Amino acid sequence: MSLVLYRKYRPQLFSEVVGQDYIIGSLKGGLTSGKFSHAYLFTGPRGTGKTTVARILAKAFNCENLANGEPCGKCGFCQIVAKGEAMDIIEIDAASNRGIDEIRALRDGIRFVPSSLKYKIFIIDEVHMLTKESFNALLKTLEEPPAHAVFILATTEIHKVPLTIISRCQRFDFQRLEIDKLIGRLKKIAKSEKAKISEEALRFIGLASDGCMRDAESLLGQIIASGDKKIELEDVQKILAIADSKTIFDFFGVIFSGDRYASFLIINDLVDRGIDIQHFTQDAISHLRKLVFMAVCSSGKTDSIFCDNVLNAENSGKEARFFDEWTDKQKEMALSQVFGLKTENFIGILNIFVNAVDDLRKFPLPQMALELAA
């Protein structure tokens, strides 16, 4: 049985991790200097590498040939950790093991020295799912851990983790991956899989994954499994049932021009093509958010000045980076839409489409909610 891509190409070394350079540098620095922590807290969006880095860190703590904080990946310890056969690496999914009994069992197990490794590593995924009583029990352990124990906690919802737990850990915030780094990673995987896929198709997959590497790799696997011919943008759109950005630009172009009939035609064309209406509405909201931001940024500026800021790819300001997933032509189209309406107009339109997301579940035909919003 072949592995899915995100498991097949899961990084095994720090050097293979994409998009979390600051975190990797800090972890390697602590391992090199010997000033590491007994407890780490990894937080951030799903699919950004928290569990993967936790496993590499566990490998680094026990590597026989650690070099500048990087595990060798070849020694006996690294091999058994990579295979998931290390008895001293304990992974707990707090989503399904959130009770006090599980944490008490963990506390009892901590007292025993590692059976084969130097350190006993406890990785608790989705730690925010623990009960109040479980957090209290975990806190006692974090306050006075044995020298041979290291905790790595991971969560997507840091606000649900008690401050008493956070304060006893070294915290690292994982970021969504930039589109160019996502595409670079997907290119390498596609090449390894001997898959022929266009740059536009890879970019579309990267944008659809919203900065989540695991989602991007899963989507790529789904696309590759569809056939062995060269995969183009149109193929990806059909398989994923997601509309491209051109359709969204066209949609708002006719709305801003007041052409209701044309907007209805676009919506029903989406249905005929099998496009997910809910996903399209969410993409429309994301598009409007950028237009609101653009309208706010352009306040008090001349068209030409703001246009230069947005269109200049080498511009170091936040304005250019916020719109970097759009092509230059799309930026020009967005600017033409922005300068036709006031900021207040966009905020009102944004609210209409946000409400439409809730209405999608109420109507017998989801497109009716989108039609009413249009």
mmCIF file of C-alpha atoms in Angstrom:
data_model
loop_
_atom_site.group_PDB
_atom_site.id
_atom_site.type_symbol
_atom_site.label_atom_id
_atom_site.label_comp_id
_atom_site.label_asym_id
_atom_site.label_seq_id
_atom_site.Cartn_x
_atom_site.Cartn_y
_atom_site.Cartn_z
ATOM 1 C CA MET A 1 0.000 0.000 0.000
ATOM 2 C CA SER A 2 1.582 3.286 -1.096
ATOM 3 C CA LEU A 3 1.831 6.169 1.347
ATOM 4 C CA VAL A 4 0.034 9.445 0.758
ATOM 5 C CA LEU A 5 2.425 12.193 -0.302
ATOM 6 C CA TYR A 6 2.442 14.176 2.942
ATOM 7 C CA ARG A 7 3.581 11.045 4.787
ATOM 8 C CA LYS A 8 5.934 9.827 2.066
ATOM 9 C CA TYR A 9 7.745 13.174 1.924
ATOM 10 C CA ARG A 10 7.523 14.140 5.608
ATOM 11 C CA PRO A 11 10.804 15.910 6.496
ATOM 12 C CA GLN A 12 13.212 13.783 8.523
ATOM 13 C CA LEU A 13 15.805 16.497 9.207
ATOM 14 C CA PHE A 14 15.629 20.149 10.234
ATOM 15 C CA SER A 15 17.211 21.109 6.907
ATOM 16 C CA GLU A 16 14.237 19.617 5.062
ATOM 17 C CA VAL A 17 11.607 21.702 6.886
ATOM 18 C CA VAL A 18 10.180 24.493 4.719
ATOM 19 C CA GLY A 19 9.115 27.963 5.843
ATOM 20 C CA GLN A 20 9.946 27.896 9.574
ATOM 21 C CA ASP A 21 13.551 29.148 9.443
ATOM 22 C CA TYR A 22 13.483 31.171 12.672
ATOM 23 C CA ILE A 23 12.084 28.265 14.694
ATOM 24 C CA ILE A 24 14.534 25.762 13.245
ATOM 25 C CA GLY A 25 17.447 28.130 13.898
ATOM 26 C CA SER A 26 16.411 28.634 17.519
ATOM 27 C CA LEU A 27 15.970 24.916 18.182
ATOM 28 C CA LYS A 28 19.299 24.015 16.609
ATOM 29 C CA GLY A 29 21.008 26.817 18.523
ATOM 30 C CA GLY A 30 19.665 25.521 21.838
ATOM 31 C CA LEU A 31 20.746 21.958 21.061
ATOM 32 C CA THR A 32 24.220 23.103 20.018
ATOM 33 C CA SER A 33 24.795 25.266 23.119
ATOM 34 C CA GLY A 34 23.204 22.760 25.486
ATOM 35 C CA LYS A 35 20.738 25.411 26.662
ATOM 36 C CA PHE A 36 17.613 23.537 25.692
ATOM 37 C CA SER A 37 14.323 23.409 27.540
ATOM 38 C CA HIS A 38 12.547 20.549 29.273
ATOM 39 C CA ALA A 39 9.256 21.696 27.698
ATOM 40 C CA TYR A 40 8.386 23.164 24.297
ATOM 41 C CA LEU A 41 5.095 24.534 23.024
ATOM 42 C CA PHE A 42 4.505 24.588 19.264
ATOM 43 C CA THR A 43 1.490 26.608 18.165
ATOM 44 C CA GLY A 44 0.136 27.711 14.804
ATOM 45 C CA PRO A 45 -2.230 26.790 11.950
ATOM 46 C CA ARG A 46 -2.737 23.165 10.993
ATOM 47 C CA GLY A 47 -0.406 21.587 8.486
ATOM 48 C CA THR A 48 2.527 23.942 9.104
ATOM 49 C CA GLY A 49 4.936 21.353 10.522
ATOM 50 C CA LYS A 50 4.403 21.304 14.294
ATOM 51 C CA THR A 51 4.276 17.521 14.739
ATOM 52 C CA THR A 52 6.969 16.985 12.113
ATOM 53 C CA VAL A 53 9.388 19.354 13.872
ATOM 54 C CA ALA A 54 8.511 17.733 17.214
ATOM 55 C CA ARG A 55 9.588 14.335 15.863
ATOM 56 C CA ILE A 56 12.805 15.732 14.402
ATOM 57 C CA LEU A 57 13.530 17.430 17.737
ATOM 58 C CA ALA A 58 12.978 14.102 19.513
ATOM 59 C CA LYS A 59 15.457 12.553 17.084
ATOM 60 C CA ALA A 60 17.976 15.359 17.708
ATOM 61 C CA PHE A 61 17.828 14.913 21.489
ATOM 62 C CA ASN A 62 18.935 11.292 21.118
ATOM 63 C CA CYS A 63 21.155 11.397 18.030
ATOM 64 C CA GLU A 64 24.618 9.846 18.471
ATOM 65 C CA ASN A 65 26.213 12.145 15.867
ATOM 66 C CA LEU A 66 24.478 15.498 16.366
ATOM 67 C CA ALA A 67 26.219 18.189 14.282
ATOM 68 C CA ASN A 68 25.342 21.861 14.827
ATOM 69 C CA GLY A 69 21.963 20.863 16.180
ATOM 70 C CA GLU A 70 21.126 18.681 13.148
ATOM 71 C CA PRO A 71 20.493 14.958 13.699
ATOM 72 C CA CYS A 72 22.492 12.681 11.420
ATOM 73 C CA GLY A 73 19.487 10.593 10.404
ATOM 74 C CA LYS A 74 21.738 7.526 10.065
ATOM 75 C CA CYS A 75 22.663 6.345 13.556
ATOM 76 C CA GLY A 76 20.735 3.579 15.300
ATOM 77 C CA PHE A 77 18.718 6.017 17.420
ATOM 78 C CA CYS A 78 17.736 8.171 14.439
ATOM 79 C CA GLN A 79 16.661 5.080 12.522
ATOM 80 C CA ILE A 80 14.350 3.674 15.181
ATOM 81 C CA VAL A 81 12.822 7.112 15.795
ATOM 82 C CA ALA A 82 12.193 7.552 12.042
ATOM 83 C CA LYS A 83 10.481 4.136 11.912
ATOM 84 C CA GLY A 84 8.301 5.002 14.903
ATOM 85 C CA GLU A 85 9.748 2.084 16.859
ATOM 86 C CA ALA A 86 11.321 4.045 19.735
ATOM 87 C CA MET A 87 9.610 3.059 22.982
ATOM 88 C CA ASP A 88 10.970 6.169 24.673
ATOM 89 C CA ILE A 89 9.223 8.513 22.216
ATOM 90 C CA ILE A 90 5.636 8.673 23.460
ATOM 91 C CA GLU A 91 3.092 10.436 21.263
ATOM 92 C CA ILE A 92 -0.299 11.280 22.752
ATOM 93 C CA ASP A 93 -3.271 12.606 20.798
ATOM 94 C CA ALA A 94 -5.036 14.797 23.354
ATOM 95 C CA ALA A 95 -8.145 14.913 21.173
ATOM 96 C CA SER A 96 -8.862 11.258 22.000
ATOM 97 C CA ASN A 97 -6.844 10.911 25.240
ATOM 98 C CA ARG A 98 -7.852 14.013 27.136
ATOM 99 C CA GLY A 99 -8.845 12.616 30.534
ATOM 100 C CA ILE A 100 -7.116 12.697 33.893
ATOM 101 C CA ASP A 101 -6.365 8.941 33.789
ATOM 102 C CA GLU A 102 -4.195 9.305 30.674
ATOM 103 C CA ILE A 103 -2.166 12.145 32.197
ATOM 104 C CA ARG A 104 -1.745 10.245 35.465
ATOM 105 C CA ALA A 105 -0.442 7.259 33.498
ATOM 106 C CA LEU A 106 1.949 9.644 31.750
ATOM 107 C CA ARG A 107 3.154 10.993 35.112
ATOM 108 C CA ASP A 108 3.748 7.463 36.387
ATOM 109 C CA GLY A 109 5.706 6.570 33.252
ATOM 110 C CA ILE A 110 7.932 9.632 33.480
ATOM 111 C CA ARG A 111 9.576 8.373 36.666
ATOM 112 C CA PHE A 112 11.233 5.488 34.847
ATOM 113 C CA VAL A 113 14.474 6.164 33.000
ATOM 114 C CA PRO A 114 14.532 5.634 29.203
ATOM 115 C CA SER A 115 14.904 2.024 28.123
ATOM 116 C CA SER A 116 17.300 2.689 25.250
ATOM 117 C CA LEU A 117 17.476 6.406 24.420
ATOM 118 C CA LYS A 118 19.170 9.210 26.332
ATOM 119 C CA TYR A 119 15.961 11.197 26.752
ATOM 120 C CA LYS A 120 12.361 10.139 27.096
ATOM 121 C CA ILE A 121 10.296 12.448 24.864
ATOM 122 C CA PHE A 122 6.582 13.080 25.327
ATOM 123 C CA ILE A 123 4.806 14.653 22.336
ATOM 124 C CA ILE A 124 1.259 15.774 23.155
ATOM 125 C CA ASP A 125 -0.626 16.787 20.016
ATOM 126 C CA GLU A 126 -3.723 19.036 20.157
ATOM 127 C CA VAL A 127 -2.880 19.721 23.799
ATOM 128 C CA HIS A 128 -5.672 22.324 24.033
ATOM 129 C CA MET A 129 -8.163 19.427 24.097
ATOM 130 C CA LEU A 130 -7.120 18.321 27.592
ATOM 131 C CA THR A 131 -9.627 18.746 30.409
ATOM 132 C CA LYS A 132 -9.081 21.195 33.260
ATOM 133 C CA GLU A 133 -8.141 18.355 35.605
ATOM 134 C CA SER A 134 -5.693 16.974 33.029
ATOM 135 C CA PHE A 135 -4.021 20.367 32.645
ATOM 136 C CA ASN A 136 -3.615 20.588 36.425
ATOM 137 C CA ALA A 137 -1.990 17.154 36.500
ATOM 138 C CA LEU A 138 0.275 18.065 33.581
ATOM 139 C CA LEU A 139 1.266 21.297 35.303
ATOM 140 C CA LYS A 140 2.634 19.395 38.305
ATOM 141 C CA THR A 141 4.796 17.347 35.973
ATOM 142 C CA LEU A 142 6.062 20.383 34.052
ATOM 143 C CA GLU A 143 7.010 22.127 37.300
ATOM 144 C CA GLU A 144 9.345 19.362 38.479
ATOM 145 C CA PRO A 145 10.247 17.114 35.541
ATOM 146 C CA PRO A 146 12.993 14.488 35.843
ATOM 147 C CA ALA A 147 16.239 15.278 34.017
ATOM 148 C CA HIS A 148 15.651 12.581 31.416
ATOM 149 C CA ALA A 149 12.195 13.858 30.321
ATOM 150 C CA VAL A 150 11.363 16.386 27.587
ATOM 151 C CA PHE A 151 7.848 17.552 26.723
ATOM 152 C CA ILE A 152 6.777 18.862 23.313
ATOM 153 C CA LEU A 153 3.228 20.223 23.250
ATOM 154 C CA ALA A 154 1.482 21.127 19.980
ATOM 155 C CA THR A 155 -1.738 23.067 19.464
ATOM 156 C CA THR A 156 -3.725 24.931 16.838
ATOM 157 C CA GLU A 157 -5.666 26.858 19.509
ATOM 158 C CA ILE A 158 -3.199 28.474 21.877
ATOM 159 C CA HIS A 159 -5.937 30.560 23.533
ATOM 160 C CA LYS A 160 -7.342 27.366 25.065
ATOM 161 C CA VAL A 161 -4.069 26.461 26.772
ATOM 162 C CA PRO A 162 -3.797 27.753 30.381
ATOM 163 C CA LEU A 163 -1.232 30.485 30.972
ATOM 164 C CA THR A 164 0.291 28.371 33.741
ATOM 165 C CA ILE A 165 1.194 25.736 31.118
ATOM 166 C CA ILE A 166 2.416 28.286 28.552
ATOM 167 C CA SER A 167 4.682 29.998 31.086
ATOM 168 C CA ARG A 168 6.584 26.754 31.730
ATOM 169 C CA CYS A 169 7.369 26.099 28.067
ATOM 170 C CA GLN A 170 9.534 27.586 25.362
ATOM 171 C CA ARG A 171 6.915 28.809 22.900
ATOM 172 C CA PHE A 172 7.359 28.746 19.129
ATOM 173 C CA ASP A 173 4.729 30.161 16.755
ATOM 174 C CA PHE A 174 4.553 28.412 13.393
ATOM 175 C CA GLN A 175 3.482 30.508 10.407
ATOM 176 C CA ARG A 176 1.453 29.742 7.294
ATOM 177 C CA LEU A 177 3.810 29.049 4.422
ATOM 178 C CA GLU A 178 4.431 31.654 1.746
ATOM 179 C CA ILE A 179 3.079 30.724 -1.669
ATOM 180 C CA ASP A 180 6.514 30.645 -3.346
ATOM 181 C CA LYS A 181 7.891 28.230 -0.746
ATOM 182 C CA LEU A 182 4.829 26.028 -1.098
ATOM 183 C CA ILE A 183 5.232 25.916 -4.874
ATOM 184 C CA GLY A 184 8.938 25.137 -4.537
ATOM 185 C CA ARG A 185 8.167 22.176 -2.298
ATOM 186 C CA LEU A 186 5.410 20.913 -4.618
ATOM 187 C CA LYS A 187 7.771 21.117 -7.605
ATOM 188 C CA LYS A 188 10.301 18.855 -5.873
ATOM 189 C CA ILE A 189 7.633 16.302 -4.973
ATOM 190 C CA ALA A 190 6.144 16.352 -8.476
ATOM 191 C CA LYS A 191 9.611 15.789 -9.950
ATOM 192 C CA SER A 192 10.254 12.872 -7.583
ATOM 193 C CA GLU A 193 6.894 11.370 -8.562
ATOM 194 C CA LYS A 194 7.740 11.902 -12.267
ATOM 195 C CA ALA A 195 4.527 13.901 -12.639
ATOM 196 C CA LYS A 196 4.169 16.497 -15.388
ATOM 197 C CA ILE A 197 2.293 19.485 -14.019
ATOM 198 C CA SER A 198 2.323 23.111 -15.148
ATOM 199 C CA GLU A 199 3.504 26.057 -13.045
ATOM 200 C CA GLU A 200 -0.010 27.570 -13.116
ATOM 201 C CA ALA A 201 -1.510 24.320 -11.819
ATOM 202 C CA LEU A 202 1.008 24.148 -8.965
ATOM 203 C CA ARG A 203 0.308 27.765 -8.068
ATOM 204 C CA PHE A 204 -3.422 27.071 -7.983
ATOM 205 C CA ILE A 205 -2.864 24.132 -5.621
ATOM 206 C CA GLY A 206 -0.684 26.331 -3.409
ATOM 207 C CA LEU A 207 -3.328 29.057 -3.218
ATOM 208 C CA ALA A 208 -6.110 26.533 -2.558
ATOM 209 C CA SER A 209 -4.183 25.105 0.415
ATOM 210 C CA ASP A 210 -4.106 28.508 2.168
ATOM 211 C CA GLY A 211 -0.543 28.172 3.458
ATOM 212 C CA CYS A 212 -1.010 24.604 4.742
ATOM 213 C CA MET A 213 1.730 22.293 3.478
ATOM 214 C CA ARG A 214 -0.137 19.100 4.403
ATOM 215 C CA ASP A 215 -3.216 20.228 2.453
ATOM 216 C CA ALA A 216 -1.061 21.211 -0.523
ATOM 217 C CA GLU A 217 0.656 17.818 -0.598
ATOM 218 C CA SER A 218 -2.676 15.999 -0.216
ATOM 219 C CA LEU A 219 -4.158 17.983 -3.112
ATOM 220 C CA LEU A 220 -1.100 17.280 -5.247
ATOM 221 C CA GLY A 221 -1.460 13.562 -4.516
ATOM 222 C CA GLN A 222 -5.112 13.691 -5.546
ATOM 223 C CA ILE A 223 -4.196 15.448 -8.796
ATOM 224 C CA ILE A 224 -1.361 13.069 -9.667
ATOM 225 C CA ALA A 225 -3.590 10.043 -9.040
ATOM 226 C CA SER A 226 -6.020 11.279 -11.704
ATOM 227 C CA GLY A 227 -3.753 10.346 -14.604
ATOM 228 C CA ASP A 228 -0.246 10.450 -16.055
ATOM 229 C CA LYS A 229 -0.710 13.019 -18.824
ATOM 230 C CA LYS A 230 0.558 16.548 -18.338
ATOM 231 C CA ILE A 231 -1.684 18.288 -15.831
ATOM 232 C CA GLU A 232 -2.768 21.835 -16.650
ATOM 233 C CA LEU A 233 -4.611 24.491 -14.620
ATOM 234 C CA GLU A 234 -7.983 23.519 -16.101
ATOM 235 C CA ASP A 235 -7.503 19.905 -15.003
ATOM 236 C CA VAL A 236 -6.809 20.956 -11.409
ATOM 237 C CA GLN A 237 -9.845 23.228 -11.319
ATOM 238 C CA LYS A 238 -12.110 20.410 -12.499
ATOM 239 C CA ILE A 239 -10.711 17.838 -10.083
ATOM 240 C CA LEU A 240 -10.812 20.126 -7.038
ATOM 241 C CA ALA A 241 -14.107 21.809 -8.039
ATOM 242 C CA ILE A 242 -12.644 25.235 -7.260
ATOM 243 C CA ALA A 243 -13.080 28.345 -9.384
ATOM 244 C CA ASP A 244 -10.046 30.268 -10.527
ATOM 245 C CA SER A 245 -9.314 33.875 -9.576
ATOM 246 C CA LYS A 246 -10.372 35.114 -13.032
ATOM 247 C CA THR A 247 -13.934 33.938 -12.359
ATOM 248 C CA ILE A 248 -13.979 35.841 -9.077
ATOM 249 C CA PHE A 249 -12.669 39.000 -10.735
ATOM 250 C CA ASP A 250 -15.319 38.648 -13.461
ATOM 251 C CA PHE A 251 -18.009 38.064 -10.841
ATOM 252 C CA PHE A 252 -17.268 41.266 -8.945
ATOM 253 C CA GLY A 253 -16.681 43.147 -12.168
ATOM 254 C CA VAL A 254 -20.318 42.622 -13.218
ATOM 255 C CA ILE A 255 -21.585 43.233 -9.674
ATOM 256 C CA PHE A 256 -19.815 46.588 -9.409
ATOM 257 C CA SER A 257 -21.136 47.531 -12.848
ATOM 258 C CA GLY A 258 -24.694 46.720 -11.689
ATOM 259 C CA ASP A 259 -25.247 43.885 -14.144
ATOM 260 C CA ARG A 260 -27.315 41.494 -12.004
ATOM 261 C CA TYR A 261 -28.227 39.266 -14.938
ATOM 262 C CA ALA A 262 -24.564 38.637 -15.770
ATOM 263 C CA SER A 263 -23.814 37.782 -12.127
ATOM 264 C CA PHE A 264 -26.636 35.183 -12.173
ATOM 265 C CA LEU A 265 -25.197 33.669 -15.348
ATOM 266 C CA ILE A 266 -21.767 33.319 -13.687
ATOM 267 C CA ILE A 267 -23.294 31.679 -10.593
ATOM 268 C CA ASN A 268 -25.254 29.160 -12.609
ATOM 269 C CA ASP A 269 -22.235 28.443 -14.780
ATOM 270 C CA LEU A 270 -20.385 27.568 -11.545
ATOM 271 C CA VAL A 271 -23.135 25.088 -10.691
ATOM 272 C CA ASP A 272 -23.011 23.557 -14.180
ATOM 273 C CA ARG A 273 -19.238 23.115 -13.852
ATOM 274 C CA GLY A 274 -19.612 21.405 -10.475
ATOM 275 C CA ILE A 275 -17.844 24.183 -8.573
ATOM 276 C CA ASP A 276 -18.402 24.093 -4.787
ATOM 277 C CA ILE A 277 -20.600 27.149 -4.111
ATOM 278 C CA GLN A 278 -19.591 27.400 -0.468
ATOM 279 C CA HIS A 279 -15.902 27.377 -1.384
ATOM 280 C CA PHE A 280 -16.523 29.986 -4.082
ATOM 281 C CA THR A 281 -18.356 32.243 -1.590
ATOM 282 C CA GLN A 282 -15.468 31.961 0.868
ATOM 283 C CA ASP A 283 -13.001 32.810 -1.914
ATOM 284 C CA ALA A 284 -15.220 35.793 -2.800
ATOM 285 C CA ILE A 285 -15.016 37.006 0.806
ATOM 286 C CA SER A 286 -11.229 36.648 0.744
ATOM 287 C CA HIS A 287 -11.167 38.691 -2.477
ATOM 288 C CA LEU A 288 -13.364 41.397 -0.932
ATOM 289 C CA ARG A 289 -11.120 41.527 2.124
ATOM 290 C CA LYS A 290 -8.195 42.408 -0.118
ATOM 291 C CA LEU A 291 -10.268 45.076 -1.859
ATOM 292 C CA VAL A 292 -11.201 46.598 1.530
ATOM 293 C CA PHE A 293 -7.532 46.612 2.499
ATOM 294 C CA MET A 294 -6.623 48.169 -0.835
ATOM 295 C CA ALA A 295 -9.329 50.831 -0.441
ATOM 296 C CA VAL A 296 -8.104 51.701 3.065
ATOM 297 C CA CYS A 297 -4.454 51.853 1.965
ATOM 298 C CA SER A 298 -5.281 54.074 -0.998
ATOM 299 C CA SER A 299 -7.078 56.618 1.205
ATOM 300 C CA GLY A 300 -5.377 59.984 0.819
ATOM 301 C CA LYS A 301 -3.045 58.769 -1.929
ATOM 302 C CA THR A 302 -3.119 59.422 -5.621
ATOM 303 C CA ASP A 303 -3.941 56.522 -7.893
ATOM 304 C CA SER A 304 -0.456 56.477 -9.386
ATOM 305 C CA ILE A 305 1.383 56.395 -6.042
ATOM 306 C CA PHE A 306 -0.688 53.540 -4.663
ATOM 307 C CA CYS A 307 -0.547 51.699 -7.961
ATOM 308 C CA ASP A 308 3.259 51.833 -7.868
ATOM 309 C CA ASN A 309 3.309 50.466 -4.303
ATOM 310 C CA VAL A 310 1.036 47.561 -5.138
ATOM 311 C CA LEU A 311 2.426 46.650 -8.550
ATOM 312 C CA ASN A 312 6.102 46.900 -7.620
ATOM 313 C CA ALA A 313 7.100 43.340 -6.720
ATOM 314 C CA GLU A 314 10.341 44.568 -5.105
ATOM 315 C CA ASN A 315 8.537 47.057 -2.874
ATOM 316 C CA SER A 316 9.460 46.348 0.753
ATOM 317 C CA GLY A 317 6.240 47.759 2.180
ATOM 318 C CA LYS A 318 3.429 45.631 3.563
ATOM 319 C CA GLU A 319 1.098 46.773 0.783
ATOM 320 C CA ALA A 320 2.979 44.926 -1.961
ATOM 321 C CA ARG A 321 3.367 41.709 0.081
ATOM 322 C CA PHE A 322 -0.340 41.617 0.914
ATOM 323 C CA PHE A 323 -1.270 41.330 -2.762
ATOM 324 C CA ASP A 324 1.688 39.226 -3.956
ATOM 325 C CA GLU A 325 -0.487 36.224 -4.913
ATOM 326 C CA TRP A 326 -2.149 38.332 -7.626
ATOM 327 C CA THR A 327 -0.564 38.794 -11.043
ATOM 328 C CA ASP A 328 0.202 42.344 -12.186
ATOM 329 C CA LYS A 329 -2.835 42.280 -14.475
ATOM 330 C CA GLN A 330 -5.079 41.206 -11.588
ATOM 331 C CA LYS A 331 -3.688 43.981 -9.373
ATOM 332 C CA GLU A 332 -4.562 46.504 -12.059
ATOM 333 C CA MET A 333 -8.083 45.073 -12.312
ATOM 334 C CA ALA A 334 -8.493 45.260 -8.527
ATOM 335 C CA LEU A 335 -7.293 48.846 -8.471
ATOM 336 C CA SER A 336 -9.849 49.804 -11.112
ATOM 337 C CA GLN A 337 -12.577 48.269 -8.935
ATOM 338 C CA VAL A 338 -11.343 49.979 -5.767
ATOM 339 C CA PHE A 339 -11.239 53.478 -7.196
ATOM 340 C CA GLY A 340 -14.817 53.161 -8.369
ATOM 341 C CA LEU A 341 -16.242 52.729 -4.855
ATOM 342 C CA LYS A 342 -15.716 54.096 -1.344
ATOM 343 C CA THR A 343 -14.343 52.039 1.533
ATOM 344 C CA GLU A 344 -17.824 52.056 3.153
ATOM 345 C CA ASN A 345 -19.287 50.430 0.022
ATOM 346 C CA PHE A 346 -16.842 47.543 0.252
ATOM 347 C CA ILE A 347 -17.516 46.987 3.954
ATOM 348 C CA GLY A 348 -21.252 46.799 3.244
ATOM 349 C CA ILE A 349 -20.716 44.358 0.368
ATOM 350 C CA LEU A 350 -18.388 42.275 2.526
ATOM 351 C CA ASN A 351 -21.071 41.958 5.209
ATOM 352 C CA ILE A 352 -23.615 40.804 2.606
ATOM 353 C CA PHE A 353 -21.383 37.948 1.464
ATOM 354 C CA VAL A 354 -20.415 36.991 5.019
ATOM 355 C CA ASN A 355 -24.136 36.598 5.776
ATOM 356 C CA ALA A 356 -24.507 34.569 2.581
ATOM 357 C CA VAL A 357 -22.167 31.898 4.010
ATOM 358 C CA ASP A 358 -24.711 31.220 6.785
ATOM 359 C CA ASP A 359 -27.613 31.335 4.318
ATOM 360 C CA LEU A 360 -26.023 28.642 2.138
ATOM 361 C CA ARG A 361 -27.081 26.029 4.701
ATOM 362 C CA LYS A 362 -30.682 27.279 4.851
ATOM 363 C CA PHE A 363 -31.658 27.268 1.191
ATOM 364 C CA PRO A 364 -32.627 24.082 -0.661
ATOM 365 C CA LEU A 365 -30.381 25.258 -3.513
ATOM 366 C CA PRO A 366 -27.140 26.781 -2.178
ATOM 367 C CA GLN A 367 -26.742 29.017 -5.246
ATOM 368 C CA MET A 368 -29.918 30.871 -4.223
ATOM 369 C CA ALA A 369 -28.097 32.425 -1.266
ATOM 370 C CA LEU A 370 -25.293 33.572 -3.549
ATOM 371 C CA GLU A 371 -27.788 34.921 -6.097
ATOM 372 C CA LEU A 372 -29.555 36.976 -3.421
ATOM 373 C CA ALA A 373 -26.218 38.326 -2.221
ATOM 374 C CA ALA A 374 -25.353 39.325 -5.794
#
